[in-house]
């Protein structure tokens, strides 16, 4: 049973990281967008393995159903997508790799070296009750602020992307 | 599978997202990199919530992160469309009107 869950974890982790590699290195922006879907689905699988059922579903609904479709719309609206060579140019790859290897080495040392305080993870429980309870008690103010942010983002996106009407 | 495994996956996704942000010259590619970084933050939140605290605070924060990512994507893509209408391209090196 334990080896089985380890196998599933490595499979999902490989899907997540492999798709992220596709996003970062693909020559075509459309392929990058579809690789992004693999990363989002892989992350949702990791969330399930971490016992966060509600967040996994929200991840699929919001990221795959919302953000990814929005990105594909933006790609189609803005680009000569058939033009593979110019569609997803990267520059400065070498300096970026140097910077990243520095940051990555520091973080890897922190992850592997720091004695994290861990507790024994129990069997996963349904999380929706506790999350909803938290939203209406401890996190009530951030929750209301979040709704204001979403409203502002909605109006802002409409204002930014509409065509200017010339009245004269 | 312990905490470290999840943190390593999150580190890899974060690094690839940062690479995307640093090297892409397509504005939508940069936004994709930002989404990767936010996703890796969410993996960290949930891993710590499961293995380190045992509570639900990390899950609540993950929902806030997803919400902000949605707002960011909507606004960012609206700005990208505005840039495209002005410059007829979304190559970030062509849009340097603000450079002093």
XYZ file of C-alpha atoms in Angstrom:
268
model
C 0.000 0.000 0.000
C 2.810 2.376 0.900
C 4.791 1.654 -2.251
C 1.592 2.087 -4.252
C 1.044 5.613 -2.902
C 4.703 6.412 -3.467
C 4.340 5.267 -7.081
C 1.267 7.478 -7.571
C 3.097 10.419 -5.983
C 6.104 10.072 -8.295
C 3.821 9.731 -11.327
C 1.882 12.901 -10.453
C 5.074 14.773 -9.556
C 6.604 13.756 -12.903
C 3.509 15.006 -14.756
C 3.597 18.309 -12.849
C 7.296 19.030 -13.269
C 7.458 17.698 -16.839
C 4.583 19.929 -17.912
C 6.233 22.893 -16.175
C 9.374 22.168 -18.226
C 7.156 22.235 -21.307
C 5.747 25.612 -20.291
C 9.204 27.065 -19.734
C 10.948 25.730 -22.834
C 8.311 25.288 -25.546
C 8.901 27.263 -28.744
C 5.201 27.791 -29.415
C 2.974 29.739 -27.045
C -0.008 27.448 -27.724
C 2.003 24.367 -26.710
C 3.043 26.262 -23.583
C -0.613 26.879 -22.754
C -1.514 23.218 -23.131
C 1.496 22.170 -21.049
C 0.232 24.581 -18.396
C -2.924 22.474 -18.232
C -0.767 19.442 -17.345
C 0.859 21.388 -14.514
C -2.499 22.519 -13.141
C -3.953 19.006 -13.264
C -0.801 17.575 -11.670
C -1.004 20.152 -8.891
C -4.648 19.174 -8.354
C -3.519 15.545 -8.011
C -0.910 16.593 -5.443
C -3.626 18.452 -3.532
C -5.736 15.289 -3.444
C -2.739 13.370 -2.085
C -2.340 16.070 0.581
C -5.910 15.511 1.735
C -7.251 18.820 0.377
C -10.255 17.637 -1.598
C -12.060 20.981 -1.853
C -8.967 22.862 -3.027
C -8.257 20.241 -5.669
C -11.728 20.749 -7.153
C -11.395 24.537 -6.940
C -8.023 24.246 -8.659
C -9.519 22.323 -11.578
C -12.544 24.626 -11.856
C -10.731 27.958 -11.548
C -7.371 27.260 -13.165
C -8.229 24.786 -15.903
C -11.791 25.987 -16.494
C -11.170 29.707 -16.096
C -7.617 30.999 -16.250
C -6.369 28.606 -18.919
C -9.333 29.286 -21.225
C -8.793 33.020 -20.695
C -5.117 32.626 -21.645
C -5.945 30.644 -24.765
C -8.432 33.366 -25.754
C -5.754 36.011 -25.263
C -3.272 33.992 -27.342
C -5.744 33.537 -30.168
C -6.796 37.196 -30.102
C -3.300 38.620 -30.162
C -1.097 36.420 -32.237
C -0.146 35.053 -35.548
C -0.067 31.673 -33.869
C 1.037 29.799 -36.968
C 4.358 31.609 -36.797
C 6.240 29.174 -34.596
C 9.587 30.927 -34.491
C 8.528 34.297 -33.159
C 5.582 33.216 -31.062
C 7.416 32.406 -27.842
C 10.882 33.911 -27.972
C 13.175 33.677 -24.949
C 16.203 35.885 -24.425
C 18.907 35.968 -21.781
C 18.641 32.257 -21.079
C 22.165 31.946 -19.680
C 22.017 34.756 -17.071
C 18.590 33.509 -16.011
C 19.982 30.001 -15.504
C 22.863 31.377 -13.405
C 20.481 33.404 -11.207
C 18.108 30.468 -10.872
C 20.801 27.967 -9.935
C 21.859 30.328 -7.134
C 18.329 30.770 -5.813
C 17.543 27.087 -6.283
C 20.679 25.991 -4.414
C 19.809 28.213 -1.442
C 16.238 26.935 -1.331
C 17.253 23.302 -1.760
C 19.716 23.679 1.126
C 16.953 25.175 3.246
C 14.534 22.374 2.354
C 16.959 19.510 2.856
C 18.885 20.938 5.802
C 16.273 22.533 8.020
C 14.717 20.229 10.578
C 11.061 20.865 9.845
C 8.595 20.445 12.638
C 6.266 17.721 11.412
C 3.303 16.044 13.022
C 1.972 12.638 12.161
C -0.542 13.156 9.352
C -3.802 11.475 10.196
C -6.315 10.048 7.773
C -7.735 12.804 5.550
C -11.101 14.199 6.634
C -13.610 16.136 4.518
C -12.397 19.724 4.608
C -15.346 21.767 3.371
C -16.945 22.209 6.797
C -13.778 23.513 8.423
C -12.953 25.809 5.495
C -16.449 27.326 5.381
C -16.384 27.761 9.141
C -13.042 29.554 8.901
C -14.332 31.868 6.172
C -17.240 33.021 8.314
C -15.392 33.335 11.624
C -11.614 33.826 11.713
C -11.179 34.957 8.109
C -14.376 36.981 7.718
C -12.633 40.287 6.960
C -10.202 38.859 4.342
C -13.148 36.990 2.834
C -15.143 40.193 2.373
C -12.045 41.989 1.069
C -11.590 39.169 -1.432
C -15.071 39.768 -2.797
C -14.261 43.475 -3.186
C -11.018 42.590 -4.990
C -12.893 40.316 -7.376
C -15.474 43.023 -8.084
C -12.727 45.574 -8.722
C -10.903 43.118 -11.011
C -14.116 42.435 -12.937
C -14.851 46.131 -13.536
C -11.191 46.869 -14.233
C -10.915 44.129 -16.844
C -14.052 45.381 -18.617
C -12.827 48.981 -18.596
C -9.322 48.060 -19.793
C -10.319 45.821 -22.664
C -13.343 47.592 -24.144
C -13.146 49.666 -27.294
C -13.105 53.400 -26.712
C -16.349 54.969 -27.961
C -15.738 58.212 -29.779
C -18.616 60.602 -29.025
C -18.458 63.875 -30.911
C 5.810 10.587 1.177
C 6.982 13.244 3.572
C 7.047 16.993 3.595
C 10.388 17.194 1.794
C 9.121 15.445 -1.340
C 6.359 18.002 -1.806
C 8.722 20.895 -1.100
C 11.128 19.615 -3.768
C 8.326 19.395 -6.359
C 7.258 22.906 -5.391
C 10.850 24.162 -5.685
C 11.158 22.737 -9.214
C 7.863 24.288 -10.329
C 8.857 27.625 -8.775
C 12.241 27.619 -10.524
C 10.686 26.855 -13.905
C 8.096 29.598 -13.373
C 10.782 32.127 -12.463
C 12.775 31.045 -15.534
C 9.645 31.701 -17.620
C 9.214 35.174 -16.114
C 12.884 36.085 -16.624
C 13.365 34.872 -20.189
C 10.063 35.127 -22.029
C 9.536 38.104 -24.268
C 5.884 37.264 -24.905
C 3.667 38.982 -22.329
C 1.344 35.984 -22.067
C 4.378 33.733 -21.505
C 5.375 35.920 -18.560
C 1.866 35.589 -17.120
C 2.119 31.801 -17.468
C 5.335 31.912 -15.436
C 3.558 33.876 -12.718
C 0.830 31.228 -12.609
C 3.479 28.514 -12.142
C 4.990 30.437 -9.219
C 1.565 30.854 -7.575
C 0.865 27.145 -8.014
C 4.130 26.210 -6.321
C 3.214 28.503 -3.419
C -0.086 26.650 -3.121
C 1.654 23.271 -3.035
C 3.810 24.605 -0.193
C 0.803 25.900 1.747
C -1.030 22.586 1.518
C 2.051 20.493 2.292
C 2.734 22.494 5.452
C -0.954 22.396 6.374
C -0.907 18.604 6.176
C 2.468 17.736 7.647
C 3.315 20.592 9.955
C 0.236 22.166 11.513
C -2.584 19.719 10.993
C -5.074 22.593 10.797
C -6.988 24.170 7.953
C -5.393 27.627 7.886
C -3.086 26.696 5.015
C -6.042 25.500 2.948
C -7.906 28.777 3.524
C -4.839 30.709 2.377
C -4.552 28.494 -0.693
C -8.090 29.518 -1.636
C -7.135 33.193 -1.276
C -4.116 32.587 -3.515
C -6.293 30.946 -6.178
C -8.735 33.863 -5.978
C -5.964 36.441 -6.397
C -4.498 34.430 -9.277
C -7.849 34.574 -11.069
C -8.109 38.342 -10.561
C -4.502 38.774 -11.686
C -5.060 36.729 -14.838
C -8.182 38.705 -15.782
C -6.506 42.092 -15.291
C -3.209 40.979 -16.833
C -4.810 39.623 -19.972
C -6.959 42.754 -20.321
C -3.757 44.815 -20.163
C -2.158 42.504 -22.751
C -5.094 43.089 -25.097
C -4.729 46.845 -24.552
C -1.005 46.631 -25.369
C -1.830 44.686 -28.517
C -4.318 47.337 -29.645
C -1.720 50.062 -29.115
C 1.476 48.433 -30.423
C 0.133 45.627 -32.683
C 2.452 43.230 -30.810
C 2.824 41.833 -27.300
C 6.595 41.494 -27.463
C 7.790 43.133 -24.261
C 10.885 44.582 -25.945
C 8.737 46.553 -28.376
C 6.701 48.178 -25.642
C 9.272 50.519 -24.156
C 7.418 53.822 -24.271
C 7.788 54.202 -20.510
C 11.570 53.744 -20.621
C 13.195 57.049 -19.628
